[in-house]
PDB file of C-alpha atoms in Angstrom:
ATOM      1  CA  ASP A   1       9.151 -85.994 -15.707  1.00 61.00           C
ATOM      2  CA  ALA A   2       6.663 -88.633 -14.684  1.00 66.00           C
ATOM      3  CA  LYS A   3       7.810 -92.209 -15.094  1.00 88.00           C
ATOM      4  CA  THR A   4       4.280 -93.642 -15.027  1.00 94.00           C
ATOM      5  CA  THR A   5       1.191 -93.456 -17.217  1.00 94.00           C
ATOM      6  CA  GLN A   6      -2.302 -94.216 -16.010  1.00 96.00           C
ATOM      7  CA  PRO A   7      -5.846 -93.911 -17.379  1.00 97.00           C
ATOM      8  CA  THR A   8      -7.282 -90.516 -16.574  1.00 96.00           C
ATOM      9  CA  SER A   9     -10.463 -91.949 -15.092  1.00 97.00           C
ATOM     10  CA  MET A  10     -12.232 -95.224 -14.329  1.00 97.00           C
ATOM     11  CA  ASP A  11     -15.554 -96.360 -12.959  1.00 97.00           C
ATOM     12  CA  CYS A  12     -16.314 -99.322 -10.739  1.00 96.00           C
ATOM     13  CA  ALA A  13     -19.491-100.740  -9.246  1.00 97.00           C
ATOM     14  CA  GLU A  14     -19.687-100.904  -5.478  1.00 97.00           C
ATOM     15  CA  GLY A  15     -18.735-104.348  -4.173  1.00 96.00           C
ATOM     16  CA  ARG A  16     -16.816-105.285  -7.304  1.00 97.00           C
ATOM     17  CA  ALA A  17     -13.057-105.427  -7.695  1.00 97.00           C
ATOM     18  CA  ALA A  18     -11.379-102.284  -9.002  1.00 98.00           C
ATOM     19  CA  ASN A  19      -8.335-102.960 -11.177  1.00 98.00           C
ATOM     20  CA  LEU A  20      -6.193 -99.888 -11.799  1.00 98.00           C
ATOM     21  CA  PRO A  21      -3.429-100.287 -14.396  1.00 97.00           C
ATOM     22  CA  CYS A  22      -0.144 -98.429 -14.570  1.00 97.00           C
ATOM     23  CA  ASN A  23       2.650 -98.425 -17.135  1.00 96.00           C
ATOM     24  CA  HIS A  24       6.217 -97.754 -16.019  1.00 94.00           C
ATOM     25  CA  SER A  25       8.215 -99.040 -18.960  1.00 91.00           C
ATOM     26  CA  THR A  26      11.372 -97.030 -18.117  1.00 89.00           C
ATOM     27  CA  ILE A  27      11.641 -98.248 -14.539  1.00 90.00           C
ATOM     28  CA  SER A  28      15.104 -99.305 -13.396  1.00 87.00           C
ATOM     29  CA  GLY A  29      15.981-102.460 -11.499  1.00 82.00           C
ATOM     30  CA  ASN A  30      16.185-100.904  -8.037  1.00 84.00           C
ATOM     31  CA  GLU A  31      13.232 -98.528  -8.317  1.00 90.00           C
ATOM     32  CA  TYR A  32      10.136 -99.351  -6.317  1.00 92.00           C
ATOM     33  CA  VAL A  33       6.532 -98.889  -7.422  1.00 94.00           C
ATOM     34  CA  TYR A  34       4.294 -97.117  -4.920  1.00 94.00           C
ATOM     35  CA  TRP A  35       0.562 -96.506  -4.915  1.00 96.00           C
ATOM     36  CA  TYR A  36      -1.125 -93.672  -3.066  1.00 96.00           C
ATOM     37  CA  ARG A  37      -4.621 -92.278  -3.179  1.00 96.00           C
ATOM     38  CA  GLN A  38      -5.938 -88.818  -2.507  1.00 95.00           C
ATOM     39  CA  ILE A  39      -9.469 -88.094  -1.478  1.00 93.00           C
ATOM     40  CA  HIS A  40     -10.564 -84.567  -2.252  1.00 84.00           C
ATOM     41  CA  SER A  41      -8.958 -81.910  -0.033  1.00 78.00           C
ATOM     42  CA  GLN A  42      -6.912 -84.444   1.947  1.00 88.00           C
ATOM     43  CA  GLY A  43      -3.259 -85.426   1.975  1.00 92.00           C
ATOM     44  CA  PRO A  44      -2.244 -88.518  -0.009  1.00 94.00           C
ATOM     45  CA  GLN A  45      -2.731 -91.857   1.730  1.00 93.00           C
ATOM     46  CA  TYR A  46      -0.258 -94.705   1.332  1.00 92.00           C
ATOM     47  CA  ILE A  47      -1.728 -97.909  -0.099  1.00 94.00           C
ATOM     48  CA  ILE A  48       1.026-100.342  -1.017  1.00 94.00           C
ATOM     49  CA  HIS A  49       4.429-100.656  -2.654  1.00 93.00           C
ATOM     50  CA  GLY A  50       6.574-103.333  -4.266  1.00 93.00           C
ATOM     51  CA  LEU A  51       9.739-104.030  -6.196  1.00 93.00           C
ATOM     52  CA  LYS A  52       9.148-107.171  -8.264  1.00 91.00           C
ATOM     53  CA  ASN A  53       7.055-109.573  -6.226  1.00 89.00           C
ATOM     54  CA  ASN A  54       3.307-109.285  -5.909  1.00 94.00           C
ATOM     55  CA  GLU A  55       2.239-107.714  -2.635  1.00 95.00           C
ATOM     56  CA  THR A  56      -0.952-107.783  -0.583  1.00 96.00           C
ATOM     57  CA  ASN A  57      -2.062-105.905   2.504  1.00 93.00           C
ATOM     58  CA  GLU A  58      -5.339-105.075   4.211  1.00 93.00           C
ATOM     59  CA  MET A  59      -6.140-102.384   1.656  1.00 93.00           C
ATOM     60  CA  ALA A  60      -5.144-103.800  -1.707  1.00 97.00           C
ATOM     61  CA  SER A  61      -3.049-106.114  -3.849  1.00 97.00           C
ATOM     62  CA  LEU A  62      -0.261-105.064  -6.179  1.00 98.00           C
ATOM     63  CA  ILE A  63       0.485-107.198  -9.205  1.00 97.00           C
ATOM     64  CA  ILE A  64       3.768-106.400 -10.980  1.00 96.00           C
ATOM     65  CA  THR A  65       4.533-107.979 -14.344  1.00 95.00           C
ATOM     66  CA  GLU A  66       7.637-110.103 -14.644  1.00 93.00           C
ATOM     67  CA  ASP A  67       9.402-107.514 -16.832  1.00 93.00           C
ATOM     68  CA  ARG A  68       8.347-104.803 -14.312  1.00 93.00           C
ATOM     69  CA  LYS A  69       7.120-102.550 -17.091  1.00 94.00           C
ATOM     70  CA  SER A  70       3.601-102.394 -15.702  1.00 95.00           C
ATOM     71  CA  SER A  71       1.563-103.084 -12.600  1.00 96.00           C
ATOM     72  CA  THR A  72      -2.038-103.286 -11.458  1.00 98.00           C
ATOM     73  CA  LEU A  73      -3.523-102.153  -8.172  1.00 98.00           C
ATOM     74  CA  ILE A  74      -6.479-104.253  -7.114  1.00 98.00           C
ATOM     75  CA  LEU A  75      -9.086-103.109  -4.614  1.00 97.00           C
ATOM     76  CA  PRO A  76     -10.900-106.411  -4.005  1.00 96.00           C
ATOM     77  CA  HIS A  77     -14.295-105.068  -2.920  1.00 95.00           C
ATOM     78  CA  ALA A  78     -14.632-101.402  -3.772  1.00 96.00           C
ATOM     79  CA  THR A  79     -16.809 -99.198  -1.579  1.00 97.00           C
ATOM     80  CA  LEU A  80     -18.074 -95.667  -2.090  1.00 96.00           C
ATOM     81  CA  ARG A  81     -15.321 -94.447   0.241  1.00 95.00           C
ATOM     82  CA  ASP A  82     -12.740 -95.711  -2.241  1.00 97.00           C
ATOM     83  CA  THR A  83     -13.683 -92.920  -4.654  1.00 97.00           C
ATOM     84  CA  ALA A  84     -10.419 -90.971  -5.008  1.00 97.00           C
ATOM     85  CA  VAL A  85      -7.514 -90.169  -7.294  1.00 96.00           C
ATOM     86  CA  TYR A  86      -5.075 -93.087  -7.341  1.00 98.00           C
ATOM     87  CA  TYR A  87      -1.429 -92.334  -8.053  1.00 96.00           C
ATOM     88  CA  CYS A  88       1.075 -94.841  -9.366  1.00 96.00           C
ATOM     89  CA  ILE A  89       4.539 -93.639  -8.412  1.00 94.00           C
ATOM     90  CA  VAL A  90       8.121 -94.689  -8.955  1.00 93.00           C
ATOM     91  CA  ARG A  91      10.679 -94.136  -6.222  1.00 89.00           C
ATOM     92  CA  VAL A  92      14.030 -93.147  -7.692  1.00 86.00           C
ATOM     93  CA  PRO A  93      17.474 -92.315  -6.309  1.00 82.00           C
ATOM     94  CA  ASN A  94      18.075 -88.709  -5.360  1.00 79.00           C
ATOM     95  CA  ALA A  95      21.007 -86.578  -4.229  1.00 73.00           C
ATOM     96  CA  GLY A  96      22.847 -87.500  -1.072  1.00 70.00           C
ATOM     97  CA  ASN A  97      21.875 -91.177  -1.037  1.00 68.00           C
ATOM     98  CA  ASN A  98      18.226 -90.180  -0.652  1.00 77.00           C
ATOM     99  CA  ARG A  99      15.193 -91.345  -2.587  1.00 81.00           C
ATOM    100  CA  LYS A 100      12.286 -89.386  -4.008  1.00 86.00           C
ATOM    101  CA  LEU A 101       8.853 -90.188  -5.363  1.00 89.00           C
ATOM    102  CA  ILE A 102       8.056 -89.282  -8.956  1.00 90.00           C
ATOM    103  CA  TRP A 103       4.298 -88.705  -9.179  1.00 91.00           C
ATOM    104  CA  GLY A 104       2.219 -89.275 -12.269  1.00 89.00           C
ATOM    105  CA  LEU A 105      -1.111 -87.649 -13.057  1.00 91.00           C
ATOM    106  CA  GLY A 106      -3.211 -90.351 -11.402  1.00 95.00           C
ATOM    107  CA  THR A 107      -6.470 -92.138 -12.164  1.00 97.00           C
ATOM    108  CA  SER A 108      -9.697 -90.660 -10.873  1.00 97.00           C
ATOM    109  CA  LEU A 109     -11.704 -93.682  -9.675  1.00 98.00           C
ATOM    110  CA  ALA A 110     -15.428 -93.306  -9.202  1.00 97.00           C
ATOM    111  CA  VAL A 111     -17.152 -96.098  -7.281  1.00 97.00           C
ATOM    112  CA  ASN A 112     -20.823 -96.119  -8.127  1.00 96.00           C
ATOM    113  CA  PRO A 113     -23.692 -97.549  -6.058  1.00 94.00           C
TER     114      PRO A 113
ATOM    115  CA  SER B   1       2.933 -94.789  11.010  1.00 74.00           C
ATOM    116  CA  ALA B   2       3.908 -91.265  12.023  1.00 85.00           C
ATOM    117  CA  VAL B   3       1.242 -88.631  12.683  1.00 90.00           C
ATOM    118  CA  ILE B   4       1.858 -85.231  11.108  1.00 94.00           C
ATOM    119  CA  SER B   5       0.440 -81.913  12.248  1.00 95.00           C
ATOM    120  CA  GLN B   6       0.705 -79.259   9.560  1.00 96.00           C
ATOM    121  CA  LYS B   7      -0.156 -75.629  10.214  1.00 97.00           C
ATOM    122  CA  PRO B   8      -1.838 -73.516   9.051  1.00 97.00           C
ATOM    123  CA  SER B   9      -4.394 -75.636   7.214  1.00 96.00           C
ATOM    124  CA  ARG B  10      -5.243 -72.750   4.933  1.00 96.00           C
ATOM    125  CA  ASP B  11      -4.444 -69.079   4.490  1.00 97.00           C
ATOM    126  CA  ILE B  12      -5.172 -66.162   2.213  1.00 98.00           C
ATOM    127  CA  CYS B  13      -2.172 -63.875   1.775  1.00 97.00           C
ATOM    128  CA  GLN B  14      -1.384 -60.627   0.047  1.00 97.00           C
ATOM    129  CA  ARG B  15       1.100 -60.674  -2.810  1.00 97.00           C
ATOM    130  CA  GLY B  16       4.598 -59.679  -1.811  1.00 98.00           C
ATOM    131  CA  THR B  17       4.297 -61.141   1.688  1.00 98.00           C
ATOM    132  CA  SER B  18       5.712 -64.399   3.066  1.00 98.00           C
ATOM    133  CA  LEU B  19       4.091 -67.357   4.805  1.00 98.00           C
ATOM    134  CA  THR B  20       5.778 -69.955   6.987  1.00 98.00           C
ATOM    135  CA  ILE B  21       4.238 -73.423   7.143  1.00 98.00           C
ATOM    136  CA  GLN B  22       5.039 -75.718  10.041  1.00 98.00           C
ATOM    137  CA  CYS B  23       5.275 -79.512  10.031  1.00 97.00           C
ATOM    138  CA  GLN B  24       5.392 -81.314  13.387  1.00 97.00           C
ATOM    139  CA  VAL B  25       5.750 -85.103  13.622  1.00 95.00           C
ATOM    140  CA  ASP B  26       4.883 -87.202  16.664  1.00 94.00           C
ATOM    141  CA  SER B  27       8.040 -89.318  16.352  1.00 91.00           C
ATOM    142  CA  GLN B  28      11.579 -88.966  15.070  1.00 90.00           C
ATOM    143  CA  VAL B  29      11.812 -89.507  11.337  1.00 89.00           C
ATOM    144  CA  THR B  30      14.737 -89.895   9.020  1.00 85.00           C
ATOM    145  CA  MET B  31      13.363 -88.045   6.024  1.00 87.00           C
ATOM    146  CA  MET B  32      11.153 -84.981   5.652  1.00 93.00           C
ATOM    147  CA  PHE B  33       9.950 -83.588   2.352  1.00 95.00           C
ATOM    148  CA  TRP B  34       7.992 -80.601   1.095  1.00 97.00           C
ATOM    149  CA  TYR B  35       5.688 -80.851  -1.922  1.00 97.00           C
ATOM    150  CA  ARG B  36       3.558 -78.473  -3.929  1.00 97.00           C
ATOM    151  CA  GLN B  37       0.278 -79.447  -5.546  1.00 95.00           C
ATOM    152  CA  GLN B  38      -1.069 -76.832  -7.910  1.00 93.00           C
ATOM    153  CA  PRO B  39      -4.829 -76.768  -8.579  1.00 89.00           C
ATOM    154  CA  GLY B  40      -5.945 -79.907 -10.370  1.00 86.00           C
ATOM    155  CA  GLN B  41      -2.390 -81.196 -10.661  1.00 89.00           C
ATOM    156  CA  SER B  42      -0.242 -83.939  -9.242  1.00 91.00           C
ATOM    157  CA  LEU B  43       2.398 -83.494  -6.547  1.00 94.00           C
ATOM    158  CA  THR B  44       5.792 -81.937  -7.250  1.00 94.00           C
ATOM    159  CA  LEU B  45       8.676 -82.312  -4.839  1.00 95.00           C
ATOM    160  CA  ILE B  46      10.101 -78.956  -3.739  1.00 97.00           C
ATOM    161  CA  ALA B  47      12.919 -80.154  -1.516  1.00 95.00           C
ATOM    162  CA  THR B  48      14.190 -82.661   0.992  1.00 93.00           C
ATOM    163  CA  ALA B  49      14.610 -81.115   4.439  1.00 93.00           C
ATOM    164  CA  ASN B  50      17.889 -82.267   5.975  1.00 86.00           C
ATOM    165  CA  GLN B  51      18.373 -82.162   9.724  1.00 86.00           C
ATOM    166  CA  GLY B  52      21.239 -79.887  10.647  1.00 83.00           C
ATOM    167  CA  SER B  53      22.141 -78.889   7.094  1.00 84.00           C
ATOM    168  CA  GLU B  54      20.771 -77.053   4.078  1.00 88.00           C
ATOM    169  CA  ALA B  55      17.790 -78.550   2.289  1.00 92.00           C
ATOM    170  CA  THR B  56      18.237 -80.299  -1.048  1.00 92.00           C
ATOM    171  CA  TYR B  57      16.146 -78.501  -3.667  1.00 95.00           C
ATOM    172  CA  GLU B  58      14.692 -79.973  -6.836  1.00 94.00           C
ATOM    173  CA  SER B  59      15.128 -78.409 -10.228  1.00 93.00           C
ATOM    174  CA  GLY B  60      13.041 -75.266 -10.532  1.00 95.00           C
ATOM    175  CA  PHE B  61      12.974 -74.505  -6.804  1.00 97.00           C
ATOM    176  CA  VAL B  62      15.457 -72.223  -5.017  1.00 96.00           C
ATOM    177  CA  ILE B  63      16.286 -71.465  -1.419  1.00 97.00           C
ATOM    178  CA  ASP B  64      15.576 -67.744  -1.716  1.00 97.00           C
ATOM    179  CA  LYS B  65      11.979 -68.448  -2.702  1.00 98.00           C
ATOM    180  CA  PHE B  66      11.368 -71.493  -0.485  1.00 98.00           C
ATOM    181  CA  PRO B  67      13.662 -71.369   2.554  1.00 97.00           C
ATOM    182  CA  ILE B  68      13.394 -74.506   4.675  1.00 97.00           C
ATOM    183  CA  SER B  69      14.469 -75.217   8.223  1.00 95.00           C
ATOM    184  CA  ARG B  70      14.791 -78.537  10.018  1.00 95.00           C
ATOM    185  CA  PRO B  71      16.220 -77.999  13.492  1.00 93.00           C
ATOM    186  CA  ASN B  72      15.540 -81.556  14.724  1.00 93.00           C
ATOM    187  CA  LEU B  73      14.139 -84.950  13.692  1.00 92.00           C
ATOM    188  CA  THR B  74      10.488 -84.051  14.378  1.00 95.00           C
ATOM    189  CA  PHE B  75      10.007 -80.528  13.009  1.00 96.00           C
ATOM    190  CA  SER B  76      10.438 -78.559   9.798  1.00 97.00           C
ATOM    191  CA  THR B  77       9.218 -75.303   8.304  1.00 97.00           C
ATOM    192  CA  LEU B  78       8.743 -74.151   4.712  1.00 98.00           C
ATOM    193  CA  THR B  79       8.516 -70.452   3.930  1.00 98.00           C
ATOM    194  CA  VAL B  80       6.950 -69.222   0.711  1.00 98.00           C
ATOM    195  CA  SER B  81       8.613 -65.849   0.142  1.00 98.00           C
ATOM    196  CA  ASN B  82       7.549 -62.772  -1.801  1.00 98.00           C
ATOM    197  CA  MET B  83       4.359 -64.476  -2.852  1.00 97.00           C
ATOM    198  CA  SER B  84       2.528 -63.988  -6.122  1.00 97.00           C
ATOM    199  CA  PRO B  85      -0.811 -65.458  -7.276  1.00 96.00           C
ATOM    200  CA  GLU B  86       1.143 -68.202  -9.069  1.00 96.00           C
ATOM    201  CA  ASP B  87       2.151 -69.529  -5.635  1.00 97.00           C
ATOM    202  CA  SER B  88      -1.464 -70.406  -4.866  1.00 97.00           C
ATOM    203  CA  SER B  89      -1.281 -74.137  -4.232  1.00 97.00           C
ATOM    204  CA  ILE B  90      -1.541 -76.824  -1.623  1.00 96.00           C
ATOM    205  CA  TYR B  91       1.761 -77.340   0.185  1.00 98.00           C
ATOM    206  CA  LEU B  92       2.315 -80.739   1.752  1.00 97.00           C
ATOM    207  CA  CYS B  93       4.773 -82.065   4.288  1.00 97.00           C
ATOM    208  CA  SER B  94       5.773 -85.727   4.045  1.00 96.00           C
ATOM    209  CA  VAL B  95       7.943 -87.926   6.237  1.00 93.00           C
ATOM    210  CA  GLY B  96       9.558 -91.284   5.860  1.00 85.00           C
ATOM    211  CA  THR B  97      11.664 -93.722   7.812  1.00 69.00           C
ATOM    212  CA  VAL B  98      14.226 -96.107   6.487  1.00 60.00           C
ATOM    213  CA  ARG B  99      12.554 -98.998   8.243  1.00 57.00           C
ATOM    214  CA  ASN B 100       9.140 -99.113   6.641  1.00 57.00           C
ATOM    215  CA  TYR B 101       9.792 -97.534   3.242  1.00 65.00           C
ATOM    216  CA  GLY B 102       6.350 -95.914   3.409  1.00 78.00           C
ATOM    217  CA  TYR B 103       5.869 -92.156   3.338  1.00 89.00           C
ATOM    218  CA  THR B 104       3.230 -90.363   5.381  1.00 92.00           C
ATOM    219  CA  PHE B 105       1.688 -87.065   4.342  1.00 93.00           C
ATOM    220  CA  GLY B 106       0.225 -84.214   6.292  1.00 93.00           C
ATOM    221  CA  SER B 107      -3.184 -82.842   5.429  1.00 94.00           C
ATOM    222  CA  GLY B 108      -1.648 -79.905   3.601  1.00 96.00           C
ATOM    223  CA  THR B 109      -1.768 -76.116   3.658  1.00 97.00           C
ATOM    224  CA  ARG B 110      -4.092 -74.541   1.114  1.00 96.00           C
ATOM    225  CA  LEU B 111      -2.561 -71.194   0.166  1.00 97.00           C
ATOM    226  CA  THR B 112      -4.341 -68.526  -1.819  1.00 97.00           C
ATOM    227  CA  VAL B 113      -2.400 -65.408  -2.836  1.00 97.00           C
ATOM    228  CA  VAL B 114      -4.432 -62.357  -3.791  1.00 97.00           C
TER     229      VAL B 114
END
């Protein structure tokens, strides 16, 4: 079962910031939040991940609330090439000291000219 | 990050036959995973491919239907056995290393069973 809920779809104007919310109210203390995106007919692409601190890289920023029950992915200056399905994911413990990603249904982001 | 070559990229197969999908990585990786993505759906983990031992399957997936091999740290195969139209999906290989915590995905195999 998915541990995250996201809006089904969102729109954003080109050049503006895209803010994608995610709820993960049942997340446990040692479970990371990951964000991936998938452009049609391609494999998922890693964006960013975090545990409790806010994170930033060349692609995006991840803002995690203090109670860790929700997070927001920020694409600072969206371009048409950012049109994709964005997945908010929780990484949980798995058998044999492994970890696995629990995928939600994702948000379909459309960046409009 | 690691570069993954997944083959074939797509195939159309007859029901009752089997297809083996290959995943080759350009560097040694700790973890290898196989996912299924049914049309219009999110990703579902099939199993974790363990080097030198049997794969660890998720609930709803069994070895007889999805046998997996991982002979070394750079290569794995997934076989979809005795296929039916319900097996039509995209199958994805993913790898991860302990160091960077990020997981890289192949471009997937688009399987259609007729």
